[in-house]
Every structure is written in C-alpha cells, then in structure tokens.
Amino acid sequence: MTMLRRLLPVALALFAGPALALEESGVLDRMTAYLTADVDCSEAEAAPGWERRVLEMPHDGYRLRFSRFGCKVGDKGALVIAPGRSEPSYEYAETAIDFIGRGYGPVYVIDHRGQGLSPRLLADPDKSHVEDFDDYVDDFDAFVGAVQADLAALGAGPDQPLFLTSNSMGGAIAIGYFQKVGAENPFDAAVLVSAMIHVNYISYTGKRNSWLNLRVFSETGVALQGWWRCGAVWLWNGDLCNGYAAESTFGPYEPGSRDFAPGNEAMMTQSRARHQLRTRMWDEYDWSAIRAAEYAGENWIGPQIGGTTNKWARESVRFLRDMRDTDSLARMVHMPLMLMSGTRDLRAYRPYAGWMDAPPDLSRHTEFCEALNVQSLKANGRYVCDFTAVNGAFHEIFKERDAERDKALNTVDWFLQSHVTGAP
C-alpha cells in the first residue's frame, strides 16, 4: 500500500487529544489530514491505522476494495460498516475513529462493487451501475469472510462480538445478506441507518411532487421503465439500459457542483464541514499515486461517481421487492436489528403521503420492522426489530451535525452492547 507520509505529523498532532467525539468545527481539516497520510499498523500511535485492502471475489474474480481502521480487537468487539450508494469506505473514517474511541475495533468498511475505491463496471467511470443487485450481497458475504479471517489472525476468539451498521443502500445489502446466510449469520446485532427499504426514485429526478409524477416515478413506475428500457428497447438501442436513469438531473458527476445549501434536505446532511469533506476528496485530492500503485489494469481513476443507470434502478426495485417478501423476512428472524431514520429524511419517506409540503413519512421503515416481527414472533416467540427516529436528522445521519450525530452514535452503541451474549 502506498504510504503518503507528507501530512503524517499533522494528522498525529490533530488526533493527540481524546479519541471520542470529533467536533464538527474541525472535522474537515482533521479528516483531510488523516486521509492524506496513510498510517499502517506499524506506525499508528495517536491516530488509528488505515489500511486499504483488496479482495478477489470467488464468484467472478472482481477485485473488491475495503478499508480497515484500527489495528487491534476492541474490548466491545469489531464493527463492520456497509456504506450507501456512491460512498467510499474512507468517508467513514471519522465514524470509525469515534467507534474505536468507544471500545470497538477494528472497524471494517466495504467499498461496494462499482463505487468508492472499487473498480468501475462500465467504461464510463461516472456511472453508478450493477449488473445484478445480488452481486452486492455476494460481495458482502465474501467480505465478511475476510473480516472473520482477519479477526482470527489478530487473536480474536470464537466468542468475540461482531456488529454491523450501515447507511442507505448498505442497509438493503445487509438485509439481503442476513436473508442469504440465515441462522449462520455471524453478527450479534446490527443498526441499519436510513436503510433503503423502497426506492424513492422521485427524490433524485428533480420532478415536482405531482399526482402523476408520484406514480410514474414510484417503485412500480421504475419497474415498468426498467422493463421497457432494459427489456424491450435494447432490440434497437442496446446502450439505453446502461445509460443514466435521469441524466438531466442526476447524470455524470461535475466537479465544483456540490454547493452546500443550509436547511435543504437534498443535501442529506446539515453539517457543512462533513458535506464538504466529500467535495474536497473528490474535487481536489490527487489520487494519481494511489491509482498507479494499486489499480494497474483496473478501471478506476478516483472515488467520484455520478448517477445511477437504468440497469441499477431496475435491479434495485427487483431486489427490494424480493427482500420485503414474507418468505425472505422469515430467513432473518434470528437477527437482532434496529432501523434508524432521521425525521427529515427525504430519501426514506413514502411519497404518497401528501404533496409538496408534506413532512417525511417513515412508515416504510416501521412497516418493515412490523412485518419482520410478525415472522420472528411466529418462529421464535420474540421481536427482533426495533425502530427509532433521530429528531431533525437528514438522510446521512453519520455525517450530520454533532447534535444529531452524537445521539445516533450513542443509540447505536447502546443497542449493539445490549445484544452481547450475557447482556441484561
């Protein structure tokens, strides 16, 4: 792994204080310094080590990336994070550092197929694409196996706790994984933040919340568009399925386009500093050294990515409908789970609840928990799913302002520890 030592002394000085609860006011400069200076475990002192790793997928040879933060097994156990769509693993460095400060470690964060630090799937690296949504689940399964092997190498015993948290699309992938492995699931508990339970397609089309648009761009509307664009039009336009689902409003990524607008739910966070961290790492950071050292022959120029393709949209609808099926829910009744949403999360709400000024309706998440609990009560005589809302939070709760984010961190920590074997 390329070692960029230029800002290492700065990073170590910035983290010389308590590890717990980085404050928003300094997070942009602190995290930029930390991410710019790679720190492996032989050098980690005040700052936790950050190691990028490569994992070849057994089912198709794809070279997935993931990050490991921290160098030893924490007293509370290890933590896996599944990011949302478009999020690189390194964007969870601050969250990893906070959890390490709370006694977890290492913290492992996956770069989902086709995004973040993982190679792109199409010639155009801006396109957010997947051939089959189940590929994400298969990747995650292999990634968890690599995590378990690494923990064993670090000396973790068979009873060492292992936990999971996620954001947005990562929550859907985690649910798919729980349903795939069933009772063999190695996680003690999971908190899925702003989980993608339904596709709220209109939220990134730029369309007005009219009666017609809410139906055309509903989940059923996306399914019909996917059938048409990927299942019929390919006969005379083979490129349409791999084209942007909404190029006019959500197409290629344009550097300099991420202006922060306070109070606007479309920003997905109310923290200017945490919003700007992505912009700085996408627009200003020079990835050429890492690219040359770690991506020979692979389609990767940097972590930035644009909108989804028609294939991604079609696959996400298919997957989510299968994921919510009663038989699918019955395969994850052994998994202690919390769904956490912000009360101002416009990515998670039911769009049929009202018109332009209607507040977010989080019933998609509460209904999922209720349906899962029906199955777990039938199978085990107990409920496995809890729901909690973070008042005032937008979609990206782990990147929110300190007030909302600290509440979320405390809640996640409490829930995970309440499911350790022997906990009251």
Tab-separated table of N, CA, C and O in Angstrom, residues 118-206:
chain	number	residue	atom	x	y	z
A	118	SER	N	-13.515	0.847	-5.175
A	118	SER	CA	-13.593	-0.353	-6.005
A	118	SER	C	-13.656	0.021	-7.484
A	118	SER	O	-14.198	1.074	-7.842
A	119	PRO	N	-13.131	-0.823	-8.379
A	119	PRO	CA	-13.125	-0.524	-9.815
A	119	PRO	C	-14.536	-0.347	-10.369
A	119	PRO	O	-15.498	-0.931	-9.873
A	120	ARG	N	-14.623	0.448	-11.423
A	120	ARG	CA	-15.895	0.706	-12.071
A	120	ARG	C	-16.253	-0.439	-13.030
A	120	ARG	O	-15.380	-1.140	-13.531
A	121	LEU	N	-17.548	-0.576	-13.277
A	121	LEU	CA	-18.055	-1.706	-14.050
A	121	LEU	C	-18.294	-1.377	-15.514
A	121	LEU	O	-18.415	-2.285	-16.340
A	122	LEU	N	-18.397	-0.096	-15.840
A	122	LEU	CA	-18.601	0.333	-17.217
A	122	LEU	C	-17.434	1.212	-17.661
A	122	LEU	O	-16.680	1.726	-16.833
A	123	ALA	N	-17.310	1.380	-18.969
A	123	ALA	CA	-16.212	2.196	-19.489
A	123	ALA	C	-16.287	3.623	-18.960
A	123	ALA	O	-15.263	4.252	-18.687
A	124	ASP	N	-17.491	4.140	-18.789
A	124	ASP	CA	-17.685	5.470	-18.206
A	124	ASP	C	-17.629	5.325	-16.690
A	124	ASP	O	-18.559	4.802	-16.072
A	125	PRO	N	-16.565	5.808	-16.029
A	125	PRO	CA	-16.422	5.595	-14.576
A	125	PRO	C	-17.391	6.406	-13.742
A	125	PRO	O	-17.490	6.198	-12.533
A	126	ASP	N	-18.123	7.345	-14.363
A	126	ASP	CA	-19.083	8.147	-13.614
A	126	ASP	C	-20.373	7.398	-13.334
A	126	ASP	O	-21.137	7.775	-12.441
A	127	LYS	N	-20.653	6.352	-14.079
A	127	LYS	CA	-21.952	5.692	-13.985
A	127	LYS	C	-22.015	4.743	-12.792
A	127	LYS	O	-21.160	3.881	-12.619
A	128	SER	N	-23.057	4.920	-11.986
A	128	SER	CA	-23.315	4.037	-10.845
A	128	SER	C	-24.140	2.860	-11.365
A	128	SER	O	-25.317	3.012	-11.675
A	129	HIS	N	-23.513	1.699	-11.448
A	129	HIS	CA	-24.098	0.591	-12.197
A	129	HIS	C	-23.884	-0.720	-11.456
A	129	HIS	O	-22.908	-0.890	-10.718
A	130	VAL	N	-24.817	-1.640	-11.667
A	130	VAL	CA	-24.619	-3.014	-11.229
A	130	VAL	C	-25.387	-3.910	-12.192
A	130	VAL	O	-26.459	-3.551	-12.671
A	131	GLU	N	-24.822	-5.047	-12.519
A	131	GLU	CA	-25.495	-5.977	-13.415
A	131	GLU	C	-26.604	-6.735	-12.700
A	131	GLU	O	-27.662	-7.000	-13.264
A	132	ASP	N	-26.347	-7.084	-11.459
A	132	ASP	CA	-27.306	-7.850	-10.665
A	132	ASP	C	-27.141	-7.390	-9.219
A	132	ASP	O	-26.046	-7.468	-8.663
A	133	PHE	N	-28.208	-6.903	-8.592
A	133	PHE	CA	-28.097	-6.391	-7.236
A	133	PHE	C	-27.595	-7.453	-6.264
A	133	PHE	O	-26.944	-7.146	-5.267
A	134	ASP	N	-27.866	-8.713	-6.579
A	134	ASP	CA	-27.377	-9.786	-5.712
A	134	ASP	C	-25.858	-9.875	-5.707
A	134	ASP	O	-25.281	-10.482	-4.800
A	135	ASP	N	-25.202	-9.279	-6.710
A	135	ASP	CA	-23.738	-9.223	-6.688
A	135	ASP	C	-23.253	-8.479	-5.443
A	135	ASP	O	-22.225	-8.828	-4.856
A	136	TYR	N	-23.969	-7.427	-5.046
A	136	TYR	CA	-23.601	-6.706	-3.832
A	136	TYR	C	-23.639	-7.636	-2.615
A	136	TYR	O	-22.767	-7.567	-1.739
A	137	VAL	N	-24.655	-8.483	-2.563
A	137	VAL	CA	-24.799	-9.397	-1.431
A	137	VAL	C	-23.703	-10.457	-1.451
A	137	VAL	O	-23.109	-10.779	-0.406
A	138	ASP	N	-23.416	-11.008	-2.629
A	138	ASP	CA	-22.346	-11.997	-2.732
A	138	ASP	C	-21.001	-11.390	-2.343
A	138	ASP	O	-20.184	-12.027	-1.661
A	139	ASP	N	-20.765	-10.159	-2.802
A	139	ASP	CA	-19.536	-9.449	-2.408
A	139	ASP	C	-19.462	-9.288	-0.896
A	139	ASP	O	-18.408	-9.507	-0.279
A	140	PHE	N	-20.572	-8.882	-0.309
A	140	PHE	CA	-20.592	-8.641	1.130
A	140	PHE	C	-20.335	-9.936	1.898
A	140	PHE	O	-19.632	-9.941	2.915
A	141	ASP	N	-20.869	-11.027	1.413
A	141	ASP	CA	-20.643	-12.338	2.042
A	141	ASP	C	-19.157	-12.672	2.049
A	141	ASP	O	-18.593	-13.084	3.079
A	142	ALA	N	-18.499	-12.477	0.903
A	142	ALA	CA	-17.060	-12.738	0.840
A	142	ALA	C	-16.283	-11.775	1.722
A	142	ALA	O	-15.293	-12.152	2.375
A	143	PHE	N	-16.702	-10.524	1.759
A	143	PHE	CA	-16.065	-9.517	2.605
A	143	PHE	C	-16.163	-9.894	4.081
A	143	PHE	O	-15.168	-9.808	4.824
A	144	VAL	N	-17.322	-10.358	4.530
A	144	VAL	CA	-17.484	-10.768	5.933
A	144	VAL	C	-16.558	-11.941	6.240
A	144	VAL	O	-15.953	-12.010	7.316
A	145	GLY	N	-16.410	-12.857	5.282
A	145	GLY	CA	-15.465	-13.961	5.473
A	145	GLY	C	-14.048	-13.452	5.659
A	145	GLY	O	-13.298	-13.965	6.507
A	146	ALA	N	-13.659	-12.438	4.887
A	146	ALA	CA	-12.323	-11.853	5.028
A	146	ALA	C	-12.171	-11.157	6.371
A	146	ALA	O	-11.098	-11.213	7.004
A	147	VAL	N	-13.224	-10.500	6.839
A	147	VAL	CA	-13.208	-9.864	8.159
A	147	VAL	C	-12.992	-10.913	9.243
A	147	VAL	O	-12.166	-10.734	10.156
A	148	GLN	N	-13.712	-12.005	9.169
A	148	GLN	CA	-13.576	-13.067	10.177
A	148	GLN	C	-12.163	-13.641	10.171
A	148	GLN	O	-11.592	-13.910	11.236
A	149	ALA	N	-11.599	-13.826	8.977
A	149	ALA	CA	-10.237	-14.346	8.892
A	149	ALA	C	-9.236	-13.360	9.491
A	149	ALA	O	-8.288	-13.756	10.187
A	150	ASP	N	-9.432	-12.074	9.239
A	150	ASP	CA	-8.530	-11.068	9.784
A	150	ASP	C	-8.633	-11.001	11.299
A	150	ASP	O	-7.612	-10.880	11.999
A	151	LEU	N	-9.844	-11.101	11.822
A	151	LEU	CA	-10.018	-11.081	13.272
A	151	LEU	C	-9.344	-12.286	13.922
A	151	LEU	O	-8.723	-12.172	14.989
A	152	ALA	N	-9.443	-13.436	13.280
A	152	ALA	CA	-8.763	-14.623	13.808
A	152	ALA	C	-7.257	-14.418	13.817
A	152	ALA	O	-6.564	-14.799	14.778
A	153	ALA	N	-6.726	-13.783	12.756
A	153	ALA	CA	-5.292	-13.504	12.702
A	153	ALA	C	-4.858	-12.524	13.786
A	153	ALA	O	-3.707	-12.562	14.248
A	154	LEU	N	-5.776	-11.655	14.210
A	154	LEU	CA	-5.482	-10.697	15.282
A	154	LEU	C	-5.644	-11.309	16.671
A	154	LEU	O	-5.392	-10.644	17.671
A	155	GLY	N	-6.076	-12.557	16.723
A	155	GLY	CA	-6.200	-13.245	18.001
A	155	GLY	C	-7.584	-13.242	18.603
A	155	GLY	O	-7.758	-13.631	19.766
A	156	ALA	N	-8.602	-12.817	17.822
A	156	ALA	CA	-9.968	-12.815	18.343
A	156	ALA	C	-10.455	-14.249	18.500
A	156	ALA	O	-10.271	-15.086	17.616
A	157	GLY	N	-11.093	-14.530	19.623
A	157	GLY	CA	-11.632	-15.855	19.862
A	157	GLY	C	-12.974	-16.045	19.183
A	157	GLY	O	-13.557	-15.105	18.632
A	158	PRO	N	-13.514	-17.244	19.226
A	158	PRO	CA	-14.786	-17.533	18.549
A	158	PRO	C	-15.972	-16.789	19.147
A	158	PRO	O	-16.990	-16.631	18.475
A	159	ASP	N	-15.856	-16.329	20.374
A	159	ASP	CA	-16.959	-15.618	21.017
A	159	ASP	C	-16.808	-14.102	20.951
A	159	ASP	O	-17.581	-13.366	21.574
A	160	GLN	N	-15.802	-13.640	20.209
A	160	GLN	CA	-15.603	-12.201	20.082
A	160	GLN	C	-16.808	-11.559	19.396
A	160	GLN	O	-17.219	-12.003	18.313
A	161	PRO	N	-17.424	-10.531	19.974
A	161	PRO	CA	-18.594	-9.912	19.335
A	161	PRO	C	-18.254	-9.288	17.983
A	161	PRO	O	-17.163	-8.739	17.784
A	162	LEU	N	-19.202	-9.381	17.071
A	162	LEU	CA	-19.073	-8.770	15.752
A	162	LEU	C	-20.393	-8.071	15.447
A	162	LEU	O	-21.468	-8.680	15.540
A	163	PHE	N	-20.310	-6.786	15.084
A	163	PHE	CA	-21.502	-5.974	14.873
A	163	PHE	C	-21.483	-5.344	13.491
A	163	PHE	O	-20.445	-5.301	12.825
A	164	LEU	N	-22.645	-4.808	13.110
A	164	LEU	CA	-22.776	-4.201	11.795
A	164	LEU	C	-23.606	-2.931	11.895
A	164	LEU	O	-24.588	-2.872	12.638
A	165	THR	N	-23.202	-1.914	11.152
A	165	THR	CA	-24.051	-0.757	10.927
A	165	THR	C	-23.902	-0.356	9.468
A	165	THR	O	-23.013	-0.864	8.760
A	166	SER	N	-24.764	0.536	9.005
A	166	SER	CA	-24.802	0.806	7.568
A	166	SER	C	-25.450	2.149	7.312
A	166	SER	O	-25.963	2.802	8.225
A	167	ASN	N	-25.445	2.533	6.053
A	167	ASN	CA	-26.184	3.706	5.613
A	167	ASN	C	-26.869	3.394	4.286
A	167	ASN	O	-26.280	2.792	3.394
A	168	SER	N	-28.143	3.755	4.188
A	168	SER	CA	-28.895	3.761	2.940
A	168	SER	C	-28.810	2.431	2.187
A	168	SER	O	-29.250	1.408	2.692
A	169	MET	N	-28.221	2.431	0.964
A	169	MET	CA	-28.145	1.206	0.175
A	169	MET	C	-27.437	0.093	0.922
A	169	MET	O	-27.745	-1.088	0.735
A	170	GLY	N	-26.490	0.443	1.780
A	170	GLY	CA	-25.802	-0.573	2.571
A	170	GLY	C	-26.754	-1.351	3.460
A	170	GLY	O	-26.519	-2.526	3.763
A	171	GLY	N	-27.848	-0.705	3.897
A	171	GLY	CA	-28.834	-1.406	4.706
A	171	GLY	C	-29.559	-2.474	3.918
A	171	GLY	O	-29.821	-3.576	4.417
A	172	ALA	N	-29.909	-2.175	2.662
A	172	ALA	CA	-30.548	-3.181	1.809
A	172	ALA	C	-29.609	-4.347	1.560
A	172	ALA	O	-30.022	-5.520	1.591
A	173	ILE	N	-28.351	-4.055	1.327
A	173	ILE	CA	-27.370	-5.119	1.101
A	173	ILE	C	-27.224	-5.970	2.358
A	173	ILE	O	-27.160	-7.208	2.280
A	174	ALA	N	-27.187	-5.331	3.520
A	174	ALA	CA	-27.075	-6.074	4.775
A	174	ALA	C	-28.289	-6.979	4.977
A	174	ALA	O	-28.154	-8.144	5.378
A	175	ILE	N	-29.489	-6.462	4.699
A	175	ILE	CA	-30.686	-7.280	4.841
A	175	ILE	C	-30.625	-8.476	3.894
A	175	ILE	O	-30.955	-9.608	4.268
A	176	GLY	N	-30.212	-8.232	2.656
A	176	GLY	CA	-30.066	-9.330	1.718
A	176	GLY	C	-29.067	-10.363	2.199
A	176	GLY	O	-29.270	-11.579	2.025
A	177	TYR	N	-27.997	-9.905	2.829
A	177	TYR	CA	-27.005	-10.826	3.387
A	177	TYR	C	-27.596	-11.641	4.530
A	177	TYR	O	-27.409	-12.860	4.590
A	178	PHE	N	-28.320	-10.991	5.444
A	178	PHE	CA	-28.942	-11.728	6.548
A	178	PHE	C	-29.896	-12.794	6.019
A	178	PHE	O	-29.964	-13.904	6.558
A	179	GLN	N	-30.621	-12.461	4.976
A	179	GLN	CA	-31.558	-13.416	4.402
A	179	GLN	C	-30.833	-14.549	3.678
A	179	GLN	O	-31.325	-15.683	3.643
A	180	LYS	N	-29.674	-14.267	3.147
A	180	LYS	CA	-28.910	-15.302	2.456
A	180	LYS	C	-28.310	-16.308	3.428
A	180	LYS	O	-28.384	-17.524	3.207
A	181	VAL	N	-27.715	-15.819	4.528
A	181	VAL	CA	-26.999	-16.727	5.436
A	181	VAL	C	-27.894	-17.295	6.528
A	181	VAL	O	-27.557	-18.300	7.157
A	182	GLY	N	-29.030	-16.650	6.809
A	182	GLY	CA	-29.972	-17.170	7.795
A	182	GLY	C	-29.365	-17.292	9.186
A	182	GLY	O	-28.678	-16.397	9.677
A	183	ALA	N	-29.590	-18.442	9.802
A	183	ALA	CA	-29.148	-18.664	11.184
A	183	ALA	C	-27.633	-18.732	11.298
A	183	ALA	O	-27.089	-18.669	12.412
A	184	GLU	N	-26.914	-18.868	10.183
A	184	GLU	CA	-25.443	-18.915	10.203
A	184	GLU	C	-24.826	-17.524	10.290
A	184	GLU	O	-23.602	-17.382	10.278
A	185	ASN	N	-25.649	-16.500	10.363
A	185	ASN	CA	-25.178	-15.131	10.430
A	185	ASN	C	-24.214	-14.928	11.606
A	185	ASN	O	-24.547	-15.260	12.743
A	186	PRO	N	-23.006	-14.370	11.371
A	186	PRO	CA	-22.023	-14.218	12.458
A	186	PRO	C	-22.179	-12.962	13.296
A	186	PRO	O	-21.459	-12.785	14.281
A	187	PHE	N	-23.101	-12.062	12.925
A	187	PHE	CA	-23.231	-10.793	13.634
A	187	PHE	C	-24.113	-10.943	14.862
A	187	PHE	O	-25.144	-11.613	14.833
A	188	ASP	N	-23.716	-10.267	15.938
A	188	ASP	CA	-24.508	-10.278	17.168
A	188	ASP	C	-25.699	-9.343	17.087
A	188	ASP	O	-26.747	-9.618	17.678
A	189	ALA	N	-25.556	-8.230	16.385
A	189	ALA	CA	-26.629	-7.254	16.243
A	189	ALA	C	-26.245	-6.270	15.146
A	189	ALA	O	-25.069	-6.172	14.765
A	190	ALA	N	-27.249	-5.535	14.645
A	190	ALA	CA	-26.994	-4.571	13.574
A	190	ALA	C	-27.918	-3.374	13.725
A	190	ALA	O	-29.066	-3.513	14.144
A	191	VAL	N	-27.397	-2.199	13.373
A	191	VAL	CA	-28.207	-0.982	13.287
A	191	VAL	C	-28.094	-0.465	11.856
A	191	VAL	O	-27.008	-0.110	11.402
A	192	LEU	N	-29.228	-0.455	11.152
A	192	LEU	CA	-29.261	-0.009	9.764
A	192	LEU	C	-29.804	1.408	9.729
A	192	LEU	O	-30.955	1.656	10.084
A	193	VAL	N	-28.952	2.338	9.331
A	193	VAL	CA	-29.280	3.760	9.360
A	193	VAL	C	-29.815	4.182	7.994
A	193	VAL	O	-29.190	3.909	6.965
A	194	SER	N	-30.966	4.827	7.990
A	194	SER	CA	-31.564	5.339	6.743
A	194	SER	C	-31.635	4.255	5.672
A	194	SER	O	-31.335	4.496	4.504
A	195	ALA	N	-32.033	3.068	6.070
A	195	ALA	CA	-31.962	1.909	5.178
A	195	ALA	C	-32.826	2.081	3.931
A	195	ALA	O	-33.922	2.641	3.981
A	196	MET	N	-32.318	1.582	2.806
A	196	MET	CA	-33.055	1.618	1.545
A	196	MET	C	-34.047	0.459	1.553
A	196	MET	O	-33.722	-0.664	1.180
A	197	ILE	N	-35.273	0.749	1.977
A	197	ILE	CA	-36.331	-0.258	2.031
A	197	ILE	C	-37.168	-0.221	0.761
A	197	ILE	O	-37.593	-1.241	0.242
A	198	HIS	N	-37.423	0.971	0.250
A	198	HIS	CA	-38.076	1.203	-1.039
A	198	HIS	C	-37.187	2.153	-1.836
A	198	HIS	O	-36.396	2.896	-1.271
A	199	VAL	N	-37.345	2.157	-3.147
A	199	VAL	CA	-36.665	3.150	-3.965
A	199	VAL	C	-37.540	4.397	-4.027
A	199	VAL	O	-38.646	4.369	-4.557
A	200	ASN	N	-37.061	5.474	-3.454
A	200	ASN	CA	-37.753	6.759	-3.547
A	200	ASN	C	-37.213	7.473	-4.776
A	200	ASN	O	-36.426	8.405	-4.687
A	201	TYR	N	-37.613	6.998	-5.923
A	201	TYR	CA	-36.991	7.415	-7.180
A	201	TYR	C	-37.186	8.898	-7.471
A	201	TYR	O	-36.303	9.545	-8.032
A	202	ILE	N	-38.322	9.460	-7.089
A	202	ILE	CA	-38.583	10.859	-7.433
A	202	ILE	C	-37.621	11.805	-6.717
A	202	ILE	O	-37.393	12.920	-7.160
A	203	SER	N	-37.019	11.345	-5.624
A	203	SER	CA	-36.146	12.227	-4.849
A	203	SER	C	-34.887	12.617	-5.602
A	203	SER	O	-34.217	13.565	-5.230
A	204	TYR	N	-34.526	11.885	-6.658
A	204	TYR	CA	-33.364	12.342	-7.419
A	204	TYR	C	-33.669	12.508	-8.913
A	204	TYR	O	-32.778	12.463	-9.755
A	205	THR	N	-34.923	12.725	-9.266
A	205	THR	CA	-35.259	13.043	-10.652
A	205	THR	C	-35.388	14.542	-10.873
A	205	THR	O	-35.329	15.005	-12.011
A	206	GLY	N	-35.620	15.301	-9.803
A	206	GLY	CA	-35.873	16.720	-9.964
A	206	GLY	C	-37.301	17.016	-10.371
A	206	GLY	O	-37.636	18.173	-10.648
